[in-house]
Coordinates of N, CA and C in Angstrom, one line a residue:
X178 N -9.1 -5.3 15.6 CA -10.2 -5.2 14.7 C -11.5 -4.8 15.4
X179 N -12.1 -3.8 14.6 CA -13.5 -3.4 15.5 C -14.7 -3.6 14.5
X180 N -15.5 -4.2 15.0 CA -16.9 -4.4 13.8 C -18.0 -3.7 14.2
X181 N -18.4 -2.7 13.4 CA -19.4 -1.8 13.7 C -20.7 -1.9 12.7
X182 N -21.6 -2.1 13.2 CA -22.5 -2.2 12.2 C -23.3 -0.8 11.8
X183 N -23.5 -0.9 10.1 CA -23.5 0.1 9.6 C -25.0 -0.5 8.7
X184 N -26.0 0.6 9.2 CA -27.6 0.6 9.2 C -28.3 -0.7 9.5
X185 N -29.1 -1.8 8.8 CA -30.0 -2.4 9.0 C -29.2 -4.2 8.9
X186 N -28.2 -3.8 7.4 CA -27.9 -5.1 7.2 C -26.7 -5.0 6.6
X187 N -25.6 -4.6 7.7 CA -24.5 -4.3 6.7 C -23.6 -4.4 8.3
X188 N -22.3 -5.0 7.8 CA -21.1 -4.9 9.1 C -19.8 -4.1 8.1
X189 N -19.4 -3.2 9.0 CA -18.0 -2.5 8.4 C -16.9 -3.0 9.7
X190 N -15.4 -3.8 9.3 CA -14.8 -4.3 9.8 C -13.6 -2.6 9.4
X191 N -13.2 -2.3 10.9 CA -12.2 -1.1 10.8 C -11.1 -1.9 11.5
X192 N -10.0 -2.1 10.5 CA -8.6 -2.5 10.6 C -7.5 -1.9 11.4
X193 N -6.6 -2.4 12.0 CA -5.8 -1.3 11.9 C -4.6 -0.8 11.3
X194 N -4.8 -1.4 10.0 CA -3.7 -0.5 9.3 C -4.1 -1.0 7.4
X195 N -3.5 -0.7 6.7 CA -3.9 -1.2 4.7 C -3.2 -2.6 4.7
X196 N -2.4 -3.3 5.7 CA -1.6 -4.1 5.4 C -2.8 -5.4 5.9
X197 N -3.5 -5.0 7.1 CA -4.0 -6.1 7.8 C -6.1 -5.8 7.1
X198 N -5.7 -4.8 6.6 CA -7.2 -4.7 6.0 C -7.2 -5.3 4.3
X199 N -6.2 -5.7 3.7 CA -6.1 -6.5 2.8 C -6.1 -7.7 3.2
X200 N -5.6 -8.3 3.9 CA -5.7 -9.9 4.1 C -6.7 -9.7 5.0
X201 N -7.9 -8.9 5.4 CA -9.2 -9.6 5.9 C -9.9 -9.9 4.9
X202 N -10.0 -8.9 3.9 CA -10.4 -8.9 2.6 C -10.4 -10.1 1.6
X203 N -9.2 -10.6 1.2 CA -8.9 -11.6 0.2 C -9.4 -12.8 1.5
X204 N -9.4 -12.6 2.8 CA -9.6 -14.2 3.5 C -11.4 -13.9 3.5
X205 N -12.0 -13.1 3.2 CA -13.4 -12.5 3.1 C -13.9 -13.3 1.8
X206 N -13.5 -12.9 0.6 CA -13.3 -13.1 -0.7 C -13.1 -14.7 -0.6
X207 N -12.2 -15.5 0.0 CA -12.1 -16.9 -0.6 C -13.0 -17.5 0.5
X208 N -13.8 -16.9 1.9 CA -14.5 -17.9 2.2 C -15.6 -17.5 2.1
X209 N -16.2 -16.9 1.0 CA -17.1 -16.4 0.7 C -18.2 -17.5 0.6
X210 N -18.2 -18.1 -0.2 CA -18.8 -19.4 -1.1 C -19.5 -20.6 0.5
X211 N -18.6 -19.9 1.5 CA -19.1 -20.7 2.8 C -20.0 -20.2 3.8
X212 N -20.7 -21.2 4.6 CA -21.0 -20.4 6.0 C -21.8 -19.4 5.8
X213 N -21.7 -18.3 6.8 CA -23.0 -17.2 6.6 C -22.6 -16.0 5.7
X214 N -21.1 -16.4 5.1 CA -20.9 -15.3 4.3 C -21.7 -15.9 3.1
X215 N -21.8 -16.7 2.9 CA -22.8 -16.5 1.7 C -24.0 -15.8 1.4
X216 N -24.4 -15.2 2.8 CA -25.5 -14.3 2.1 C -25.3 -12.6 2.9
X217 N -23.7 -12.9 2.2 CA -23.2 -11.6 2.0 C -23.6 -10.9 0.3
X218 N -24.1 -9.7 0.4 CA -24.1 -9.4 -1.0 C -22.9 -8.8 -1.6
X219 N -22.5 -7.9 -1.0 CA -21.3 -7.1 -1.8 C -20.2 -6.9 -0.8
X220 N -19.4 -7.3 -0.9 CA -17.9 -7.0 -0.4 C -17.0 -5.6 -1.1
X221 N -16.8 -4.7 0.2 CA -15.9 -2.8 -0.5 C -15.0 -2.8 0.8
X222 N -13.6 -3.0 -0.2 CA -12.2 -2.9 0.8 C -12.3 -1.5 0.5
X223 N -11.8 -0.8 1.7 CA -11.2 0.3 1.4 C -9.8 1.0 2.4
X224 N -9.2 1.8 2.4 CA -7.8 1.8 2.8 C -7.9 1.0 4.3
X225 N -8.4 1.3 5.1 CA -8.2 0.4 6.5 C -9.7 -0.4 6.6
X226 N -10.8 -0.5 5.9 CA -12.3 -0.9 6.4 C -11.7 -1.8 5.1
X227 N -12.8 -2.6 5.6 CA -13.9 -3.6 4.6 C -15.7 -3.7 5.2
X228 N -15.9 -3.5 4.4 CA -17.8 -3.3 4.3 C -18.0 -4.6 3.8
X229 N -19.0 -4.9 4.6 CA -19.6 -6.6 4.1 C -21.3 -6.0 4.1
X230 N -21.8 -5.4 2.5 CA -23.1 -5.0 2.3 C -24.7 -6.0 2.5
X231 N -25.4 -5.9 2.8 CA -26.5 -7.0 2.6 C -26.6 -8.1 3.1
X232 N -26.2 -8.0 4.8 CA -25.8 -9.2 5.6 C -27.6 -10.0 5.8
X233 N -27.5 -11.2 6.2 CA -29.2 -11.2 6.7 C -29.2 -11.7 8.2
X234 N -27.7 -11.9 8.8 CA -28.1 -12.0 10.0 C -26.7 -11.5 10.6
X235 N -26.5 -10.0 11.2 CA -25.4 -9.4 11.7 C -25.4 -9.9 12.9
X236 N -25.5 -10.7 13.8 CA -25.1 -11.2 15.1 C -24.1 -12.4 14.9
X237 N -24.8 -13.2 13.8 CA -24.1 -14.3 13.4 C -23.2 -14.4 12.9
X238 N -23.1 -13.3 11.7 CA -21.4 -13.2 11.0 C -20.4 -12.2 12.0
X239 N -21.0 -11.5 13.0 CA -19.9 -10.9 13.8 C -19.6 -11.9 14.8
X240 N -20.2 -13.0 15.2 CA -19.6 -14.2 16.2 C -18.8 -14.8 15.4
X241 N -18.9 -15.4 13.9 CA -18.2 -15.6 13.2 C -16.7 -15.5 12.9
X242 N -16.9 -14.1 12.8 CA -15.4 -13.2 12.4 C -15.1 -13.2 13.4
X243 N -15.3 -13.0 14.4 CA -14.6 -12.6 15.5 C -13.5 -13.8 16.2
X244 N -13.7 -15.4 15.5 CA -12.9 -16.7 16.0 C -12.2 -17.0 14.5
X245 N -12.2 -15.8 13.8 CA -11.4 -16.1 12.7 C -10.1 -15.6 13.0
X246 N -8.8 -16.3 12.6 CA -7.6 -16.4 12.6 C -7.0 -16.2 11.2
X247 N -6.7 -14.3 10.4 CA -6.5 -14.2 9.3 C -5.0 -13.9 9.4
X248 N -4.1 -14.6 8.4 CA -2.5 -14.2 8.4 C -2.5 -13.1 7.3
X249 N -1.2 -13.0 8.1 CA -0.6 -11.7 7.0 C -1.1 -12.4 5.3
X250 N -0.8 -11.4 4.2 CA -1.2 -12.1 2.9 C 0.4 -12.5 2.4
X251 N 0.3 -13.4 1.9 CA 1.6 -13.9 1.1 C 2.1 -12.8 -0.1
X252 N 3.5 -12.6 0.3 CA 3.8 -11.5 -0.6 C 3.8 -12.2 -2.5
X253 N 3.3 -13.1 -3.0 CA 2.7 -13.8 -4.4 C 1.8 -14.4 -4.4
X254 N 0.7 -13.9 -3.8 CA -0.5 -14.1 -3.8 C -1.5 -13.4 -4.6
X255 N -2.1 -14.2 -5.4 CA -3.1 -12.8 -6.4 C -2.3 -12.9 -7.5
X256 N -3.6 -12.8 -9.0 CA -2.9 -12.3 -10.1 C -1.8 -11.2 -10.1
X257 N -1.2 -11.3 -11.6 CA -0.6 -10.3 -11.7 C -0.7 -9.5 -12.8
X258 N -0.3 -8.3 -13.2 CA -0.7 -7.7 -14.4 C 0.3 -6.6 -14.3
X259 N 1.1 -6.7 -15.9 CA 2.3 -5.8 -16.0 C 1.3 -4.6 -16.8
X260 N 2.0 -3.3 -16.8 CA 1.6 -2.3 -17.0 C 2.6 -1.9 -17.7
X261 N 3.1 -1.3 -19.2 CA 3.6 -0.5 -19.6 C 3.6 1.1 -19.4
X262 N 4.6 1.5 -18.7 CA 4.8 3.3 -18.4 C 5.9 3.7 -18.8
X263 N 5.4 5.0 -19.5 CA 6.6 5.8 -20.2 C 6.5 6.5 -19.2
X264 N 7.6 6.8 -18.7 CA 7.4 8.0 -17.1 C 7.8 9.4 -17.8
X265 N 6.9 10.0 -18.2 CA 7.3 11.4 -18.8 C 5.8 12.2 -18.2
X266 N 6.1 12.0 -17.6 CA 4.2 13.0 -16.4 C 4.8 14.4 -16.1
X267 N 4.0 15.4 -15.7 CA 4.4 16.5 -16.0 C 5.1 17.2 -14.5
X268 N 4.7 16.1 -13.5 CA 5.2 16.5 -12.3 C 6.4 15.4 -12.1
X269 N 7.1 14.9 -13.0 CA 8.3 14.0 -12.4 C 8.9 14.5 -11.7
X270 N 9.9 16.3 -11.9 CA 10.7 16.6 -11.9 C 10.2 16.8 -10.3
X271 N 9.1 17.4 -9.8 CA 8.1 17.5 -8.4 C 8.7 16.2 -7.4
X272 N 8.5 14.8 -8.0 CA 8.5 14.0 -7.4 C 10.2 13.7 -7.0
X273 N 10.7 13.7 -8.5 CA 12.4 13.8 -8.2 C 12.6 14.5 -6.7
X274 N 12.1 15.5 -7.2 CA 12.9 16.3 -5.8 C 12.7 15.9 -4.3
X275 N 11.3 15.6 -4.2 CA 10.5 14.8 -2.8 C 11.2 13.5 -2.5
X276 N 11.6 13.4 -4.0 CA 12.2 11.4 -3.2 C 13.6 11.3 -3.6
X277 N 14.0 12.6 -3.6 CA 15.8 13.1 -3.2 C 16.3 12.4 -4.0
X278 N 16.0 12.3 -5.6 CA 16.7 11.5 -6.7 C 16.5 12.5 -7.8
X279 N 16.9 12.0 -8.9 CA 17.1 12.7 -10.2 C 15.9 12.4 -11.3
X280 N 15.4 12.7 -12.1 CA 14.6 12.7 -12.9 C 14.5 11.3 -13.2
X281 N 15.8 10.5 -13.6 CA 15.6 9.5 -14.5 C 15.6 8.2 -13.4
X282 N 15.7 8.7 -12.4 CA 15.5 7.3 -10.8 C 14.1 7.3 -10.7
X283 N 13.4 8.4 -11.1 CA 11.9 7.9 -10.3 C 11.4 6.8 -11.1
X284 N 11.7 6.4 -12.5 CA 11.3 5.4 -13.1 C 11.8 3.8 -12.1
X285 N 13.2 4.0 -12.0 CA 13.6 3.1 -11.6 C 12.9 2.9 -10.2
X286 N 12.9 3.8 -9.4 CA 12.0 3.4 -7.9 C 10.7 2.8 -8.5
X287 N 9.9 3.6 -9.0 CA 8.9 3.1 -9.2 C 8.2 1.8 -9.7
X288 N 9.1 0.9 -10.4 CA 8.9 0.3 -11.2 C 9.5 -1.3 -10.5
X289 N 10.7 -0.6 -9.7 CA 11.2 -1.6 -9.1 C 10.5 -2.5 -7.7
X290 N 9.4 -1.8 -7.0 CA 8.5 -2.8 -6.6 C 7.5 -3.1 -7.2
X291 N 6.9 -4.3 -6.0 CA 5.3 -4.9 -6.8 C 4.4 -4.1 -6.0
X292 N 3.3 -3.8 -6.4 CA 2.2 -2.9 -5.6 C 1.5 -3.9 -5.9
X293 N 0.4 -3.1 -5.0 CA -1.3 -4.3 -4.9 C -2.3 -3.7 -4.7
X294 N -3.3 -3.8 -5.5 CA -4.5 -3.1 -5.3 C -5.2 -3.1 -4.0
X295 N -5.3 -1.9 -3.4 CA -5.7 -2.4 -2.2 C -7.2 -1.9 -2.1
X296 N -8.0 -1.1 -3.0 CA -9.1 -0.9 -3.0 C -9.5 0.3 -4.5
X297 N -10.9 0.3 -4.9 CA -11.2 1.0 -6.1 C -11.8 2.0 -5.6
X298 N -11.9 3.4 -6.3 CA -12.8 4.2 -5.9 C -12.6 5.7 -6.7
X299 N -13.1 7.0 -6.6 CA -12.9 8.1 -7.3 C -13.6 8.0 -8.5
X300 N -13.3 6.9 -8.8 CA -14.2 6.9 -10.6 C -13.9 5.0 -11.2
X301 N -15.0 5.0 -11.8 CA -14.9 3.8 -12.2 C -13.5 2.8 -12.6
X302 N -13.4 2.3 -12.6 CA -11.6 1.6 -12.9 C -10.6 2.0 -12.1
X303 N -10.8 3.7 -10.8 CA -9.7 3.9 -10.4 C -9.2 3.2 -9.5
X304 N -7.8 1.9 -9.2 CA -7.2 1.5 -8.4 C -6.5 2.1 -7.4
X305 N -6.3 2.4 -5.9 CA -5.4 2.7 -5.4 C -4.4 1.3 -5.3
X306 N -3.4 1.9 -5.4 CA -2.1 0.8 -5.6 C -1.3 1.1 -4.5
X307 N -0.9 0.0 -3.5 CA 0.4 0.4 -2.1 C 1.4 -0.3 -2.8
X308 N 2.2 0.0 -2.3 CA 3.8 -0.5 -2.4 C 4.8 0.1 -2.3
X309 N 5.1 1.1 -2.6 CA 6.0 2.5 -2.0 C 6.4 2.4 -1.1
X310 N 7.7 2.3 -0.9 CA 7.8 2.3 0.8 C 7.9 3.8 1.2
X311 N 7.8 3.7 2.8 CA 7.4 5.2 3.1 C 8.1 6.4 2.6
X312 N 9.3 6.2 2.6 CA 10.0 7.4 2.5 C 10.0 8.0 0.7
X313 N 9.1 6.8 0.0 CA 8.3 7.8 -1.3 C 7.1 8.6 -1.1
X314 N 6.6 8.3 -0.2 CA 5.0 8.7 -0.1 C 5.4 10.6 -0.6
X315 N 4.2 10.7 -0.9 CA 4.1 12.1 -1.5 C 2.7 12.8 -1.3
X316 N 2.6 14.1 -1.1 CA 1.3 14.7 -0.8 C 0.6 14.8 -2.2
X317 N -0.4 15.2 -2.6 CA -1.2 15.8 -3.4 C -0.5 17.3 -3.8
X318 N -0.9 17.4 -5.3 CA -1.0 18.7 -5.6 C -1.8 19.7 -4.8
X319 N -1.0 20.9 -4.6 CA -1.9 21.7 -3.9 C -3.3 22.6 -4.4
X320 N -3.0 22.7 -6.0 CA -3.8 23.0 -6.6 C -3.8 22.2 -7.5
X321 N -5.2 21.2 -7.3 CA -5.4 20.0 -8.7 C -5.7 20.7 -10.2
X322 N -5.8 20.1 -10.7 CA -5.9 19.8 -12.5 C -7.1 19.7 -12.3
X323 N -7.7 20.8 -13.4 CA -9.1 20.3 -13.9 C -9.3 19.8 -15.1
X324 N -8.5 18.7 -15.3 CA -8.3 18.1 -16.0 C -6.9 17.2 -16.4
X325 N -7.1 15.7 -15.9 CA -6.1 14.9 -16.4 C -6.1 14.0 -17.6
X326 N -5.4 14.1 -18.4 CA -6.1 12.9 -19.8 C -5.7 11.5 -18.8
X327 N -6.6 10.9 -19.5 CA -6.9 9.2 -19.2 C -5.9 8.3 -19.3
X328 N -5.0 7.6 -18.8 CA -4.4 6.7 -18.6 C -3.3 7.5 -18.2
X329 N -2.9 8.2 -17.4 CA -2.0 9.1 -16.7 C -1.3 8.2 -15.0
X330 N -0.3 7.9 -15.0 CA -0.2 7.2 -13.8 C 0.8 8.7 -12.7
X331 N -0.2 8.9 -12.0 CA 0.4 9.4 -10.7 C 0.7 8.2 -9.2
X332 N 1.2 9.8 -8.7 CA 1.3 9.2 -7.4 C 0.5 9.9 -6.3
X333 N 0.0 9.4 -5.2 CA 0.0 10.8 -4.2 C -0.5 10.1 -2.5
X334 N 0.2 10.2 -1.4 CA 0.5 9.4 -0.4 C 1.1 8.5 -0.2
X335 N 0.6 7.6 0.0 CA 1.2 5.7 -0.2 C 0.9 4.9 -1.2
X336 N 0.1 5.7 -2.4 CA -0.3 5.2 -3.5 C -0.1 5.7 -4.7
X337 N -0.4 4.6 -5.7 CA -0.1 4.7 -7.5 C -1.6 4.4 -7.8
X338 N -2.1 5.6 -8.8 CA -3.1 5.6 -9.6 C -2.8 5.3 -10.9
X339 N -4.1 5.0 -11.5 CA -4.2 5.3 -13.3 C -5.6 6.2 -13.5
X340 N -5.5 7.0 -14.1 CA -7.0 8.0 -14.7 C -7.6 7.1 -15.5
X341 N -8.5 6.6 -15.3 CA -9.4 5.5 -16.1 C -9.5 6.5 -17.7
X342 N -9.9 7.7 -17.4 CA -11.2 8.7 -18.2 C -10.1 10.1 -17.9
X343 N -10.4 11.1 -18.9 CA -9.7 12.5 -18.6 C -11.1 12.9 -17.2
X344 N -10.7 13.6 -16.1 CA -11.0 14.2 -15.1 C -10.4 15.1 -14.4
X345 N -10.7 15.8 -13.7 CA -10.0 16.1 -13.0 C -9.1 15.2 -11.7
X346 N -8.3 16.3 -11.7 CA -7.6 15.0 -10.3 C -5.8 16.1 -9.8
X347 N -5.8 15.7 -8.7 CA -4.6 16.2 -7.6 C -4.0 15.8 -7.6
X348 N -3.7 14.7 -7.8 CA -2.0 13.0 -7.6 C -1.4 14.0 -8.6
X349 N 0.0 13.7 -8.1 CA 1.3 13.8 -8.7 C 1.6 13.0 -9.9
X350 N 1.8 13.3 -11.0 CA 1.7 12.9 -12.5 C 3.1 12.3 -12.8
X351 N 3.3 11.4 -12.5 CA 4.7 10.7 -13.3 C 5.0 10.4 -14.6
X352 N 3.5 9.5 -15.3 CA 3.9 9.0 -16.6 C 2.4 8.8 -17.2
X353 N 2.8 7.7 -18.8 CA 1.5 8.1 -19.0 C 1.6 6.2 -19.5
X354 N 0.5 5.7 -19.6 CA 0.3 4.0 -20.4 C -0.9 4.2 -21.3
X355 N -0.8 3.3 -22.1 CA -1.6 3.2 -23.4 C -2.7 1.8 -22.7
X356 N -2.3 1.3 -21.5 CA -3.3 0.1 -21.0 C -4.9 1.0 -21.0
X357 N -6.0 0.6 -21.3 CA -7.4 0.8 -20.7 C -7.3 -0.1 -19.8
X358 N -7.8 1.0 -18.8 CA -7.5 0.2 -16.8 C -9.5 0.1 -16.7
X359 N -10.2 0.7 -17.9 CA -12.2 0.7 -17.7 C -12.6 0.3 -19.0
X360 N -13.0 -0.6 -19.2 CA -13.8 -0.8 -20.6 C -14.5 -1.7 -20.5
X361 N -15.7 -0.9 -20.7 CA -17.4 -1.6 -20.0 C -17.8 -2.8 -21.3
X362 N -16.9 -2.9 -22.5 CA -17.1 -4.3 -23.6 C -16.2 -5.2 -22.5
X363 N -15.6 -5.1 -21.4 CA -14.8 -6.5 -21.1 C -15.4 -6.7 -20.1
X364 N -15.1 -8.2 -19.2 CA -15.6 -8.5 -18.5 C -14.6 -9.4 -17.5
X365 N -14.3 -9.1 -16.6 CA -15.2 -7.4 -15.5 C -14.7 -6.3 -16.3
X366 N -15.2 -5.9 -16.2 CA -14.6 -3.6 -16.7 C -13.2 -3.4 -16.2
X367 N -13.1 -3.8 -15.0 CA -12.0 -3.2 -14.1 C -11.2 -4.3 -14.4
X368 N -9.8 -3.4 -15.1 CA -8.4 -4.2 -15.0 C -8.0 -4.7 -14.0
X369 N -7.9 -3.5 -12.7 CA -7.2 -4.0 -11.7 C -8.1 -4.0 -10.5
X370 N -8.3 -5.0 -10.7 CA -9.9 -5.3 -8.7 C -8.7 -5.6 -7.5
X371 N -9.3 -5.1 -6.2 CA -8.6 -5.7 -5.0 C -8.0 -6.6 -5.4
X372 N -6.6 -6.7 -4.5 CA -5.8 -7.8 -4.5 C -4.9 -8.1 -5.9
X373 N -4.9 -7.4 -6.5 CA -4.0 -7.8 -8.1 C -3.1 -7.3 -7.9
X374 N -1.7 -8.0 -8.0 CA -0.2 -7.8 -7.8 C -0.2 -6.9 -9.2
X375 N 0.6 -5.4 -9.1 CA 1.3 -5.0 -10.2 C 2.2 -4.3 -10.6
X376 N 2.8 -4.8 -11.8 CA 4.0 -4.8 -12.1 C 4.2 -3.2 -13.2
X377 N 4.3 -2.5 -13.1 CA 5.0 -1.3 -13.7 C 6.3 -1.7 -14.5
X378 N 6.2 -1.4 -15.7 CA 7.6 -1.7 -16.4 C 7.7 -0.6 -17.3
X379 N 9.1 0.3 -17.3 CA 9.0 1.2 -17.9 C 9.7 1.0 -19.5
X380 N 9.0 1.9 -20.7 CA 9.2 2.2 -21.7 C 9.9 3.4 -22.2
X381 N 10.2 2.9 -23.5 CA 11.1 4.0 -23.9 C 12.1 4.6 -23.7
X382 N 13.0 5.5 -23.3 CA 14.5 5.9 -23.4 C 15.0 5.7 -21.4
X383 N 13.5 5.5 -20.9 CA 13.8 4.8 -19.3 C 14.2 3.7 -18.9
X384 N 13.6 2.7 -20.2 CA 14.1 1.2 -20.0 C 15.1 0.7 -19.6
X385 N 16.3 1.6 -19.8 CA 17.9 1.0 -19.5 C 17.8 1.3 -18.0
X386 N 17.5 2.7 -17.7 CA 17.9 2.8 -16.2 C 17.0 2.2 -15.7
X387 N 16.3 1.4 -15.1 CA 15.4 0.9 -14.8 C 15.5 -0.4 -14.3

């Protein structure tokens, strides 16, 4: 772990890897309420960092962290939240071919692990989701969409998205859900924050093989 401080009152902890930058995170998050993280203002995981915004004394919380002892995160740890997906996205047949199966398996891979949010970003509600094991990972379109309708679940690297909103966007299009993952009448807005286990369950004529 390296702690670099970033401007006046802010520490960015750089991980080394999305596995051990999640469980600094959630052990960030539960000892919040203690000690000198309390006058932490904003906590932002992102794929290997976590940013601790609005520190009031960076000497102190870096001596701090530094005698902290964080474990791996428990594989059922954190809410969970199932997801209905019809996997009919326009690039299945794309991904078939990249993860050396047939049209009607990508439902089944995909569906068949748990992912975890491991940070939010691109647009309001968008989750990046891990859990794929490597040999799914997938590049980006080469030429994005200027335009994806909203609630679209792709893929693209070591991650699963949802389109909050129609936008543009490059991830690999698998399927589509009727969930709102952003709606500023709920509270919080965001369905899926850091750390929420999720469950993909597929619909429709995919359910059997699945």
């Amino acid at each position: 772990m390296r702690l670099l401080p970033v401007g006046e009152d802010s520490l960015l902890l750089d991980l080394d890897g999305p596995q051990e930058a999640q469980a600094w995170h959630a052990e960030i998050v539960r000892r919040r309420g203690d000690g000198p993280l309390a006058a932490v203002r904003d906590i932002v995981p992102g794929a290997t960092t976590v940013l601790l915004y609005g520190v009031s004394d960076l000497p102190a919380l870096k001596s701090a962290l530094q005698g902290w002892s964080v474990p791996p995160m428990a594989a059922h740890s954190g809410p969970l939240v199932e997801i209905p997906v019809h996997y009919d996205g326009e690039d299945l047949a794309v991904v078939a071919e990249l993860w050396g199966v047939g049209k009607d398996e990508v439902a089944r891979v995909h569906s068949s692990v748990e992912h975890r949010v491991a940070f939010s970003g691109f647009a309001p509600g968008f989750a990046y989701m891990t859990g794929l094991d490597e040999r799914y990972h997938v590049p980006r379109r080469s030429a994005p969409r200027t335009s994806v309708p909203a609630g679209s679940v792709a893929v693209a690297s070591n991650c699963t998205g949802i389109y909050p909103r129609s936008s543009p966007g490059g991830w690999q299009l698998i399927g589509t859900t009727p969930v709102n993952v952003w709606d500023t009448n709920r509270r919080p807005a965001a369905l899926l924050a850091p750390g929420t286990r999720v469950r993909f369950v597929p619909t429709g004529a995919e359910r059997g093989a699945a």
